[in-house]
CSV table of C-alpha atoms in Angstrom, one decimal:
chain,number,residue,atom,x,y,z
A,1,MET,CA,198.9,74.9,8.5
A,2,ASP,CA,202.0,74.0,6.6
A,3,LEU,CA,203.5,77.1,5.2
A,4,THR,CA,206.4,75.3,3.5
A,5,GLY,CA,204.4,74.4,0.5
A,6,GLY,CA,201.9,71.9,1.7
A,7,SER,CA,199.0,74.2,1.9
A,8,ALA,CA,196.1,73.9,-0.6
A,9,PRO,CA,196.6,75.4,-4.0
A,10,ALA,CA,195.2,78.9,-4.6
A,11,ARG,CA,191.7,78.7,-5.9
A,12,THR,CA,190.5,80.3,-9.1
A,13,SER,CA,187.3,82.1,-9.8
A,14,LYS,CA,185.8,78.9,-11.2
A,15,ASN,CA,186.3,77.1,-7.9
A,16,ARG,CA,184.3,77.5,-4.7
A,17,PRO,CA,185.0,80.8,-2.8
A,18,SER,CA,188.0,81.2,-0.6
A,19,ASP,CA,187.7,79.4,2.7
A,20,LEU,CA,189.5,82.2,4.5
A,21,VAL,CA,186.2,82.8,6.3
A,22,PRO,CA,183.2,80.5,6.7
A,23,ASP,CA,180.1,81.4,4.8
A,24,PRO,CA,178.5,84.3,6.9
A,25,ASP,CA,175.1,82.6,6.5
A,26,ALA,CA,176.4,79.5,8.2
A,27,VAL,CA,178.4,80.8,11.1
A,28,THR,CA,179.1,78.3,13.8
A,29,PRO,CA,180.0,79.3,17.4
A,30,SER,CA,183.5,78.5,18.5
A,31,GLY,CA,183.9,76.7,21.8
A,32,SER,CA,187.3,78.4,22.4
A,33,GLY,CA,185.8,81.8,22.2
A,34,SER,CA,187.7,82.8,19.1
A,35,PRO,CA,185.6,84.2,16.2
A,36,SER,CA,184.5,82.0,13.4
A,37,LEU,CA,186.0,84.3,10.8
A,38,PRO,CA,189.7,83.8,11.0
A,39,VAL,CA,192.0,81.5,9.0
A,40,SER,CA,193.0,78.4,10.9
A,41,GLY,CA,196.7,78.3,11.7
A,42,GLY,CA,199.0,77.2,14.4
A,43,ALA,CA,199.7,79.6,17.3
A,44,GLY,CA,203.0,79.7,19.0
A,45,PRO,CA,205.5,82.0,20.6
A,46,SER,CA,206.7,84.9,18.7
A,47,SER,CA,210.0,84.4,16.8
A,48,ALA,CA,210.0,87.3,14.5
A,49,ALA,CA,213.4,88.1,13.1
A,50,PRO,CA,214.6,91.7,13.5
A,51,SER,CA,214.0,93.9,10.5
A,52,PRO,CA,216.8,95.7,8.8
A,53,GLY,CA,214.3,98.3,7.5
A,54,PRO,CA,211.3,98.5,5.3
A,55,ARG,CA,211.4,97.7,1.7
A,56,VAL,CA,208.1,99.3,0.6
A,57,PRO,CA,206.4,102.6,1.3
A,58,GLU,CA,205.8,103.3,4.9
A,59,ALA,CA,202.6,102.1,6.6
A,60,ARG,CA,200.6,103.7,9.4
A,61,THR,CA,201.2,102.2,12.8
A,62,SER,CA,198.6,103.9,14.9
A,63,ALA,CA,197.6,100.6,16.5
A,64,ALA,CA,200.8,98.6,15.9
A,65,SER,CA,202.1,99.0,19.4
A,66,ARG,CA,199.1,97.7,21.3
A,67,SER,CA,199.5,94.5,23.2
A,68,GLY,CA,203.1,94.2,22.2
A,69,ALA,CA,202.3,93.9,18.5
A,70,GLY,CA,204.8,95.5,16.1
A,71,ALA,CA,206.9,96.8,19.0
A,72,SER,CA,209.7,97.5,16.6
A,73,LEU,CA,207.6,99.8,14.5
A,74,PRO,CA,208.0,103.6,14.9
A,75,ARG,CA,205.0,105.3,16.5
A,76,THR,CA,203.1,107.9,14.7
A,77,SER,CA,199.9,109.9,15.2
A,78,ARG,CA,198.1,110.7,12.0
A,79,SER,CA,201.2,110.7,9.8
A,80,ARG,CA,203.0,107.9,8.2
A,81,ALA,CA,206.1,106.4,9.7
A,82,SER,CA,209.5,107.7,8.8
A,83,VAL,CA,211.4,104.9,7.3
A,84,PRO,CA,214.9,104.3,5.8
A,85,GLU,CA,215.4,104.3,2.1
A,86,ALA,CA,214.1,101.2,0.5
A,87,ARG,CA,216.3,99.0,-1.7
A,88,GLY,CA,213.5,98.4,-4.3
A,89,PRO,CA,211.6,95.2,-5.1
A,90,VAL,CA,213.2,91.8,-4.7
A,91,VAL,CA,212.3,89.4,-7.4
A,92,PRO,CA,212.9,85.8,-6.5
A,93,GLU,CA,214.3,83.5,-9.1
A,94,ALA,CA,211.4,81.5,-10.5
A,95,PRO,CA,210.4,80.2,-13.9
A,96,ASP,CA,207.4,82.7,-14.2
A,97,ALA,CA,209.2,85.7,-12.8
A,98,ARG,CA,209.0,88.8,-15.0
A,99,PRO,CA,211.3,91.5,-13.8
A,100,ASP,CA,209.9,94.1,-16.3
A,101,ALA,CA,206.2,93.6,-15.3
A,102,ARG,CA,204.5,96.4,-13.4
A,103,PRO,CA,202.4,95.1,-10.4
A,104,THR,CA,198.8,95.4,-11.4
A,105,VAL,CA,195.5,94.2,-9.9
A,106,THR,CA,194.1,91.6,-12.3
A,107,GLU,CA,191.3,90.2,-10.3
A,108,LEU,CA,188.9,91.5,-7.6
A,109,ARG,CA,187.1,89.1,-5.4
A,110,LEU,CA,184.0,89.9,-3.4
A,111,SER,CA,183.4,86.7,-1.5
A,112,ALA,CA,180.9,88.3,0.9
A,113,PHE,CA,180.6,92.1,0.7
A,114,ALA,CA,177.4,94.1,0.8
A,115,GLY,CA,175.2,92.6,-1.9
A,116,HIS,CA,178.0,90.6,-3.5
A,117,ARG,CA,178.4,86.9,-2.9
A,118,SER,CA,181.1,84.6,-4.4
A,119,ALA,CA,181.9,87.2,-7.0
A,120,ALA,CA,185.3,87.2,-8.9
A,121,HIS,CA,185.9,89.8,-11.6
A,122,ALA,CA,188.8,89.7,-14.0
A,123,LEU,CA,190.3,93.2,-14.6
A,124,GLY,CA,191.7,94.3,-17.9
A,125,PRO,CA,193.5,97.5,-19.0
A,126,VAL,CA,190.0,99.2,-19.2
A,127,THR,CA,187.3,97.5,-17.2
A,128,LEU,CA,183.8,99.0,-17.0
A,129,PHE,CA,181.1,97.7,-14.6
A,130,THR,CA,177.5,98.2,-15.7
A,131,GLY,CA,174.1,97.1,-14.5
A,132,PRO,CA,170.8,98.4,-13.1
A,133,SER,CA,170.6,100.6,-10.0
A,134,GLY,CA,171.3,98.5,-7.0
A,135,SER,CA,173.4,95.9,-8.8
A,136,GLY,CA,176.5,96.8,-6.9
A,137,LYS,CA,178.6,98.9,-9.2
A,138,THR,CA,179.6,101.4,-6.5
A,139,THR,CA,180.3,98.8,-3.9
A,140,THR,CA,182.5,96.9,-6.3
A,141,LEU,CA,184.7,99.9,-6.9
A,142,ARG,CA,184.6,100.7,-3.2
A,143,ALA,CA,186.1,97.3,-2.4
A,144,TYR,CA,188.9,98.0,-4.8
A,145,GLU,CA,189.6,101.4,-3.2
A,146,ALA,CA,189.4,99.9,0.3
A,147,LEU,CA,192.1,97.4,-0.5
A,148,ALA,CA,194.2,100.1,-2.0
A,149,ARG,CA,193.9,102.2,1.2
A,150,LEU,CA,194.7,99.3,3.4
A,151,GLY,CA,197.8,98.6,1.2
A,152,ALA,CA,198.9,102.2,1.8
A,153,GLY,CA,198.7,101.6,5.6
A,154,ASP,CA,195.4,103.3,6.4
A,155,PRO,CA,193.7,102.0,9.6
A,156,LEU,CA,190.7,99.8,9.3
A,157,ASP,CA,188.3,102.2,10.9
A,158,GLU,CA,189.2,105.0,8.4
A,159,VAL,CA,188.7,102.7,5.5
A,160,PHE,CA,185.4,101.2,6.7
A,161,PRO,CA,183.6,103.8,8.8
A,162,ASP,CA,180.3,102.1,8.1
A,163,ALA,CA,181.5,98.5,8.2
A,164,ALA,CA,178.2,97.1,9.5
A,165,ASP,CA,176.5,98.2,6.3
A,166,LEU,CA,178.9,96.1,4.2
A,167,VAL,CA,178.0,92.8,5.9
A,168,PRO,CA,175.7,90.7,3.7
A,169,GLU,CA,172.1,91.1,4.8
A,170,ARG,CA,171.6,87.4,5.1
A,171,ALA,CA,174.6,86.9,7.3
A,172,ARG,CA,173.6,85.6,10.7
A,173,PRO,CA,175.7,86.4,13.8
A,174,ASP,CA,177.2,83.6,15.9
A,175,ALA,CA,176.5,83.1,19.6
A,176,GLN,CA,178.8,86.1,20.4
A,177,GLY,CA,177.0,88.4,17.9
A,178,ARG,CA,179.9,88.4,15.4
A,179,ARG,CA,179.4,89.1,11.7
A,180,GLY,CA,181.8,90.3,8.9
A,181,PHE,CA,182.7,90.4,5.3
A,182,ARG,CA,185.4,89.1,2.9
A,183,ILE,CA,187.2,90.6,0.0
A,184,GLY,CA,190.4,89.9,-1.9
A,185,CYS,CA,192.4,90.5,-5.1
A,186,THR,CA,195.1,89.1,-7.3
A,187,VAL,CA,198.1,91.3,-8.1
A,188,ASP,CA,200.2,90.2,-11.1
A,189,GLY,CA,203.7,91.3,-11.6
A,190,PRO,CA,207.4,90.2,-11.4
A,191,CYS,CA,206.5,87.4,-9.0
A,192,GLY,CA,203.6,86.1,-11.1
A,193,PRO,CA,200.1,86.2,-9.7
A,194,VAL,CA,199.9,86.8,-5.9
A,195,ARG,CA,196.6,86.4,-4.1
A,196,LEU,CA,195.5,88.4,-1.1
A,197,ASP,CA,192.3,87.4,0.8
A,198,LEU,CA,191.0,89.3,3.8
A,199,ALA,CA,188.4,88.6,6.4
A,200,VAL,CA,187.0,91.6,8.4
A,201,GLN,CA,184.8,91.3,11.5
A,202,ALA,CA,182.4,94.2,11.5
A,203,GLU,CA,180.4,93.4,14.6
A,204,PRO,CA,180.6,93.8,17.5
A,205,ARG,CA,184.0,95.4,17.0
A,206,LEU,CA,185.7,96.2,13.7
A,207,ARG,CA,188.9,94.2,13.3
A,208,ILE,CA,190.8,92.1,10.7
A,209,VAL,CA,190.5,88.5,11.8
A,210,GLY,CA,192.0,86.6,8.9
A,211,GLU,CA,194.5,87.4,6.1
A,212,ARG,CA,196.2,85.1,3.6
A,213,LEU,CA,198.9,85.9,1.1
A,214,THR,CA,199.4,83.2,-1.5
A,215,ALA,CA,201.8,82.8,-4.5
A,216,ARG,CA,202.6,79.8,-6.7
A,217,ASP,CA,200.4,77.5,-4.6
A,218,ARG,CA,202.3,78.4,-1.4
A,219,THR,CA,200.8,80.3,1.6
A,220,LEU,CA,203.3,83.0,2.4
A,221,LEU,CA,201.4,84.7,5.2
A,222,ALA,CA,198.4,83.6,7.3
A,223,THR,CA,196.9,85.4,10.2
A,224,ALA,CA,194.2,84.4,12.7
A,225,LEU,CA,192.5,85.9,15.7
A,226,ARG,CA,193.5,83.7,18.7
A,227,ASP,CA,192.6,85.9,21.7
A,228,PRO,CA,189.5,88.1,21.2
A,229,GLY,CA,190.6,90.1,24.3
A,230,ARG,CA,193.7,91.4,22.5
A,231,SER,CA,194.0,93.8,19.7
A,232,THR,CA,196.3,91.5,17.7
A,233,VAL,CA,196.1,88.6,15.4
A,234,GLN,CA,198.6,85.7,15.4
A,235,ALA,CA,200.6,85.8,12.1
A,236,GLU,CA,202.9,83.2,10.6
A,237,TRP,CA,204.9,83.7,7.5
A,238,HIS,CA,207.1,81.5,5.3
A,239,THR,CA,210.7,81.3,6.3
A,240,ALA,CA,212.2,78.1,4.8
A,241,GLY,CA,215.3,78.5,7.1
A,242,ALA,CA,216.1,76.7,10.3
A,243,THR,CA,212.4,76.9,11.0
A,244,PRO,CA,209.7,76.6,8.3
A,245,VAL,CA,207.6,79.5,9.6
A,246,THR,CA,208.0,82.5,11.8
A,247,ARG,CA,205.2,83.5,14.2
A,248,ALA,CA,204.5,86.9,15.7
A,249,PRO,CA,201.5,89.1,16.7
A,250,LEU,CA,200.4,91.8,14.3
A,251,PRO,CA,197.8,94.6,14.9
A,252,ASP,CA,194.2,93.7,14.0
A,253,ASP,CA,193.5,97.1,12.4
A,254,LEU,CA,196.2,97.2,9.8
A,255,LEU,CA,196.9,95.1,6.7
A,256,GLY,CA,199.5,92.5,7.7
A,257,THR,CA,200.9,92.3,4.1
A,258,ALA,CA,201.8,96.0,4.3
A,259,LEU,CA,203.6,95.4,7.6
A,260,LEU,CA,205.7,92.5,6.4
A,261,PRO,CA,208.6,94.6,5.1
A,262,LEU,CA,208.9,96.0,8.6
A,263,ARG,CA,209.1,92.6,10.2
A,264,VAL,CA,210.8,90.2,7.8
A,265,ALA,CA,214.6,90.2,7.8
A,266,GLY,CA,215.0,88.9,4.2
A,267,ARG,CA,217.8,86.5,5.3
A,268,THR,CA,216.5,83.3,3.7
A,269,PRO,CA,215.2,82.5,0.3
A,270,GLY,CA,211.8,81.9,1.9
A,271,GLN,CA,211.8,85.4,3.5
A,272,LEU,CA,212.9,87.0,0.2
A,273,GLU,CA,210.0,85.3,-1.5
A,274,VAL,CA,207.6,86.7,1.2
A,275,LEU,CA,209.0,90.2,0.8
A,276,ALA,CA,208.8,90.2,-3.0
A,277,ALA,CA,205.2,89.0,-2.9
A,278,ALA,CA,204.2,91.5,-0.3
A,279,GLU,CA,205.9,94.4,-2.1
A,280,GLN,CA,204.2,93.4,-5.3
A,281,VAL,CA,200.8,93.5,-3.7
A,282,VAL,CA,201.4,96.8,-1.9
A,283,VAL,CA,202.8,98.5,-5.0
A,284,GLY,CA,200.0,97.2,-7.2
A,285,LEU,CA,197.3,98.3,-4.7
A,286,ARG,CA,198.8,101.7,-4.0
A,287,SER,CA,198.7,102.6,-7.7
A,288,ALA,CA,195.0,103.4,-7.5
A,289,PHE,CA,193.6,106.9,-7.7
A,290,ALA,CA,189.8,107.4,-7.1
A,291,CYS,CA,188.6,110.3,-9.1
A,292,ASP,CA,185.1,111.8,-8.7
A,293,PRO,CA,185.0,115.3,-10.4
A,294,ARG,CA,182.5,117.7,-8.7
A,295,PRO,CA,181.8,120.5,-11.2
A,296,GLU,CA,180.3,122.7,-8.5
A,297,ARG,CA,183.6,122.8,-6.7
A,298,MET,CA,185.7,123.4,-9.9
A,299,ARG,CA,184.4,126.8,-11.0
A,300,ALA,CA,186.0,129.2,-8.6
A,301,PRO,CA,189.6,130.6,-8.9
A,302,VAL,CA,192.0,128.8,-6.6
A,303,PRO,CA,195.4,129.7,-5.1
A,304,PRO,CA,198.4,128.2,-6.8
A,305,GLY,CA,200.1,125.4,-5.0
A,306,GLU,CA,202.0,122.2,-5.7
A,307,GLY,CA,199.5,121.3,-8.5
A,308,ARG,CA,198.4,117.8,-7.5
A,309,LEU,CA,194.9,117.0,-8.6
A,310,ARG,CA,192.5,116.2,-5.7
A,311,ARG,CA,189.9,113.5,-5.8
A,312,ASP,CA,187.0,116.0,-6.4
A,313,CYS,CA,189.1,118.0,-8.9
A,314,ALA,CA,188.2,121.2,-7.1
A,315,ASN,CA,191.7,122.5,-7.8
A,316,LEU,CA,191.6,121.9,-11.5
A,317,ALA,CA,192.7,125.4,-12.3
A,318,GLU,CA,195.8,125.0,-10.0
A,319,VAL,CA,196.8,121.8,-11.8
A,320,LEU,CA,196.3,123.3,-15.2
A,321,HIS,CA,198.5,126.2,-14.0
A,322,ARG,CA,201.2,123.6,-13.2
A,323,THR,CA,200.9,121.6,-16.4
A,324,HIS,CA,200.9,124.8,-18.5
A,325,ASN,CA,204.3,125.8,-17.0
A,326,ASP,CA,205.9,122.4,-16.3
A,327,CYS,CA,204.4,120.0,-18.8
A,328,PRO,CA,203.7,122.0,-22.0
A,329,ARG,CA,203.4,118.9,-24.2
A,330,ARG,CA,200.8,117.2,-22.0
A,331,HIS,CA,199.0,120.5,-21.6
A,332,HIS,CA,198.9,121.0,-25.4
A,333,ARG,CA,197.6,117.5,-25.8
A,334,LEU,CA,194.9,118.1,-23.2
A,335,ALA,CA,193.9,121.2,-25.1
A,336,THR,CA,193.6,119.1,-28.2
A,337,VAL,CA,191.4,116.5,-26.4
A,338,ALA,CA,189.3,119.3,-25.0
A,339,GLY,CA,188.1,120.2,-28.5
A,340,ALA,CA,186.4,116.8,-28.7
A,341,GLY,CA,184.4,117.3,-25.5
A,342,CYS,CA,183.7,121.1,-25.3
A,343,ALA,CA,181.4,123.2,-27.4
A,344,GLY,CA,182.9,125.4,-30.2
A,345,THR,CA,186.3,125.3,-31.8
A,346,VAL,CA,188.8,125.0,-29.0
A,347,THR,CA,192.3,126.4,-29.6
A,348,GLY,CA,193.8,126.0,-26.2
A,349,LEU,CA,193.6,126.0,-22.4
A,350,GLY,CA,194.9,129.0,-20.7
A,351,VAL,CA,195.5,130.1,-17.1
A,352,ARG,CA,195.1,133.7,-15.8
A,353,GLU,CA,196.8,134.9,-12.7
A,354,LEU,CA,194.5,137.2,-10.8
A,355,ARG,CA,195.5,140.2,-8.7
A,356,GLU,CA,194.3,138.6,-5.5
A,357,GLY,CA,196.9,135.8,-5.9
A,358,THR,CA,194.6,133.1,-7.3
A,359,VAL,CA,194.6,131.5,-10.7
A,360,ARG,CA,191.7,130.9,-13.1
A,361,ALA,CA,191.7,128.5,-16.0
A,362,VAL,CA,190.1,129.6,-19.3
A,363,LEU,CA,189.0,127.8,-22.5
A,364,GLU,CA,190.3,129.5,-25.6
A,365,ARG,CA,188.1,129.3,-28.7
A,366,ALA,CA,188.6,130.5,-32.2
A,367,GLY,CA,187.1,133.9,-32.9
A,368,ARG,CA,185.8,134.3,-29.3
A,369,THR,CA,187.2,135.7,-26.0
A,370,ALA,CA,188.5,133.2,-23.5
A,371,THR,CA,185.8,131.5,-21.5
A,372,PRO,CA,186.5,130.9,-17.8
A,373,LEU,CA,186.1,127.3,-16.9
A,374,GLY,CA,183.5,128.4,-14.3
A,375,ARG,CA,181.1,129.1,-17.2
A,376,LEU,CA,181.4,125.6,-18.7
A,377,GLY,CA,178.7,123.0,-18.3
A,378,ASP,CA,178.9,120.2,-15.7
A,379,GLY,CA,179.6,117.6,-18.4
A,380,GLU,CA,182.4,119.7,-20.0
A,381,LEU,CA,184.1,120.1,-16.6
A,382,ARG,CA,183.9,116.4,-15.7
A,383,TYR,CA,185.2,115.5,-19.2
A,384,LEU,CA,188.2,117.8,-18.8
A,385,ALA,CA,189.0,116.6,-15.3
A,386,LEU,CA,188.9,112.9,-16.3
A,387,ALA,CA,190.9,113.5,-19.5
A,388,LEU,CA,193.5,115.4,-17.4
A,389,THR,CA,193.8,112.4,-15.1
A,390,LEU,CA,194.4,110.0,-18.0
A,391,LEU,CA,196.9,112.3,-19.7
A,392,THR,CA,199.1,113.0,-16.6
A,393,GLY,CA,200.0,110.3,-14.1
A,394,PRO,CA,200.8,109.8,-10.4
A,395,GLY,CA,203.1,112.8,-10.2
A,396,VAL,CA,200.2,115.2,-10.9
A,397,LEU,CA,197.6,113.4,-8.8
A,398,GLU,CA,197.1,113.7,-5.1
A,399,MET,CA,197.8,110.0,-4.4
A,400,ASP,CA,200.1,107.9,-2.2
A,401,ARG,CA,203.0,107.4,-4.6
A,402,VAL,CA,205.5,104.7,-3.9
A,403,ALA,CA,208.6,106.8,-3.8
A,404,GLU,CA,211.0,103.9,-3.1
A,405,VAL,CA,210.1,102.1,-6.3
A,406,PRO,CA,211.3,103.3,-9.7
A,407,ASP,CA,208.6,104.9,-11.9
A,408,ALA,CA,209.2,102.3,-14.5
A,409,MET,CA,207.9,99.7,-12.1
A,410,GLN,CA,204.8,101.6,-11.2
A,411,GLY,CA,201.5,102.2,-13.0
A,412,LEU,CA,198.3,104.0,-12.3
A,413,THR,CA,194.8,102.7,-12.0
A,414,LEU,CA,192.0,105.3,-12.3
A,415,LEU,CA,188.9,104.4,-10.3
A,416,ALA,CA,185.9,106.3,-11.6
A,417,ASP,CA,182.5,105.5,-10.2
A,418,GLY,CA,180.0,107.0,-12.8
A,419,LEU,CA,182.7,107.5,-15.4
A,420,ASP,CA,180.1,108.8,-17.9
A,421,ARG,CA,177.9,110.7,-15.4
A,422,GLY,CA,176.8,114.0,-16.9
A,423,LEU,CA,178.5,113.3,-20.2
A,424,ASP,CA,176.8,113.3,-23.6
A,425,ARG,CA,177.3,110.6,-26.2
A,426,ARG,CA,180.1,112.4,-27.9
A,427,GLN,CA,182.0,113.1,-24.6
A,428,SER,CA,181.6,109.5,-23.4
A,429,ALA,CA,182.8,108.1,-26.7
A,430,GLU,CA,185.8,110.4,-26.8
A,431,LEU,CA,186.7,109.6,-23.1
A,432,LEU,CA,186.4,105.9,-23.8
A,433,ARG,CA,188.7,106.2,-26.9
A,434,LEU,CA,191.2,108.1,-24.9
A,435,ALA,CA,191.2,105.6,-22.0
A,436,VAL,CA,191.8,102.7,-24.5
A,437,GLU,CA,194.6,104.6,-26.2
A,438,ILE,CA,196.4,105.6,-22.9
A,439,ALA,CA,195.9,102.1,-21.4
A,440,GLY,CA,197.5,100.6,-24.5
A,441,ASP,CA,201.0,101.6,-23.4
A,442,GLY,CA,200.6,99.8,-20.1
A,443,HIS,CA,201.2,102.8,-17.8
A,444,ILE,CA,197.6,103.5,-16.9
A,445,ARG,CA,194.6,101.3,-16.3
A,446,VAL,CA,191.0,102.2,-15.8
A,447,ALA,CA,188.2,100.6,-13.7
A,448,GLY,CA,184.9,102.5,-13.6
A,449,SER,CA,181.2,102.2,-13.7
A,450,VAL,CA,179.0,103.3,-16.6
A,451,GLY,CA,175.4,103.4,-17.7
A,452,ASP,CA,173.8,101.3,-20.4
A,453,ARG,CA,174.5,103.6,-23.3
A,454,THR,CA,178.2,103.8,-22.7
A,455,ALA,CA,178.4,100.1,-21.9
A,456,ALA,CA,176.9,99.3,-25.3
A,457,GLU,CA,179.5,101.5,-26.9
A,458,ALA,CA,182.3,99.9,-24.8
A,459,ARG,CA,181.2,96.4,-25.9
A,460,ARG,CA,182.0,97.4,-29.5
A,461,THR,CA,185.4,98.9,-28.5
A,462,PRO,CA,188.4,96.6,-28.7
A,463,GLY,CA,190.5,96.5,-25.5
A,464,VAL,CA,187.6,97.2,-23.1
A,465,THR,CA,186.3,94.6,-20.6
A,466,VAL,CA,182.6,95.1,-19.7
A,467,VAL,CA,181.2,93.4,-16.6
A,468,ASP,CA,177.4,93.3,-16.4
A,469,LEU,CA,176.5,93.0,-12.7
A,470,GLY,CA,172.8,92.7,-13.6
A,471,VAL,CA,173.1,89.2,-15.0
């Protein structure tokens, strides 16, 4: 494969699916013993240039030291690697470069994933997936979250604990019993659109067997499984120096794109282009926060802490305690929004510090005593939690923030499966209105799934992209 610019142009959603992996329904055995899933690419001796230090947030390296792969990476157990301070994104000089653009995921591709085949979904500021039960709304959002976690450095087995269930049902194993799935995305930003395509072998052993990073019709990174007996893939990335490409092994259970800043020196224009594209993809993916409010866990008082909202929003009272003290303007705005989704005339959201050292959030209503949030209905609690997520940002959410990149270069994508679950018509309409308003300034995007009623309302709302998976 020629990584100097002679590779095939990146495909769009109107063309045939990515050939990163052959069709799982037409797997052919390989005489060399290598799986039929990986990208084709030349193997060769490792010539990786020494790295001066990472340029994006740290990635987990639990498997990076196996078989000599990533020998220069620091070893960790369950924690992320300790890395030097990053210098920030490098934007190559190019006609379409936009230094002020925040990296955002603009397309999600499910080439072969669970019940999805050859699917490519454009993502706008607010994108809602709808369709009948079994149409794949949940798995679509799961693919997005999986890519986000891999971009943050999570190991493959933690991201896909049930990988075999994600292989398309009609996918037939090859002679060695190997089956897998393919997903990918496009991240737009300062470098323009950058494509990431990933091939995962689920059986008989979970591993990444092919990865391709493409920008401006140039393949910047390609990996392939060359020796099934090793826990590594052979990677080659664009160099454009004395040699056109650099080759080195990478671990087969971590996203290679997230590891590039640990391996690429950034000494040639080609290496800078690779680093900029990899950083853009990692920053864009890591901006996701999956929110699934569980009202049954949100009712009890909680001890005060750092005030970062968890995925299930069980610590809602703790976060309200923080916003009440540290973000009074946002807290007041949330109280105003609460009036549109809670019964009665809401005058404020208060927090009570209890004698046992815990805090309890209360809803203040005109002419009535304050009502503990534990007494609210499930729909009211879910509405408040989702509204809080939209009105705050990464600093108030328990998410993997990119500390090395300025906030102005980062955004937030809220992933909400069942966004309107448990909400009445008024609450759904108000939450939709709020999502469109917040997304309008470009800091926050929303990708969620909704039922037919909310989807019908969304189709009449400017600024919302509705994807019907049932057609």
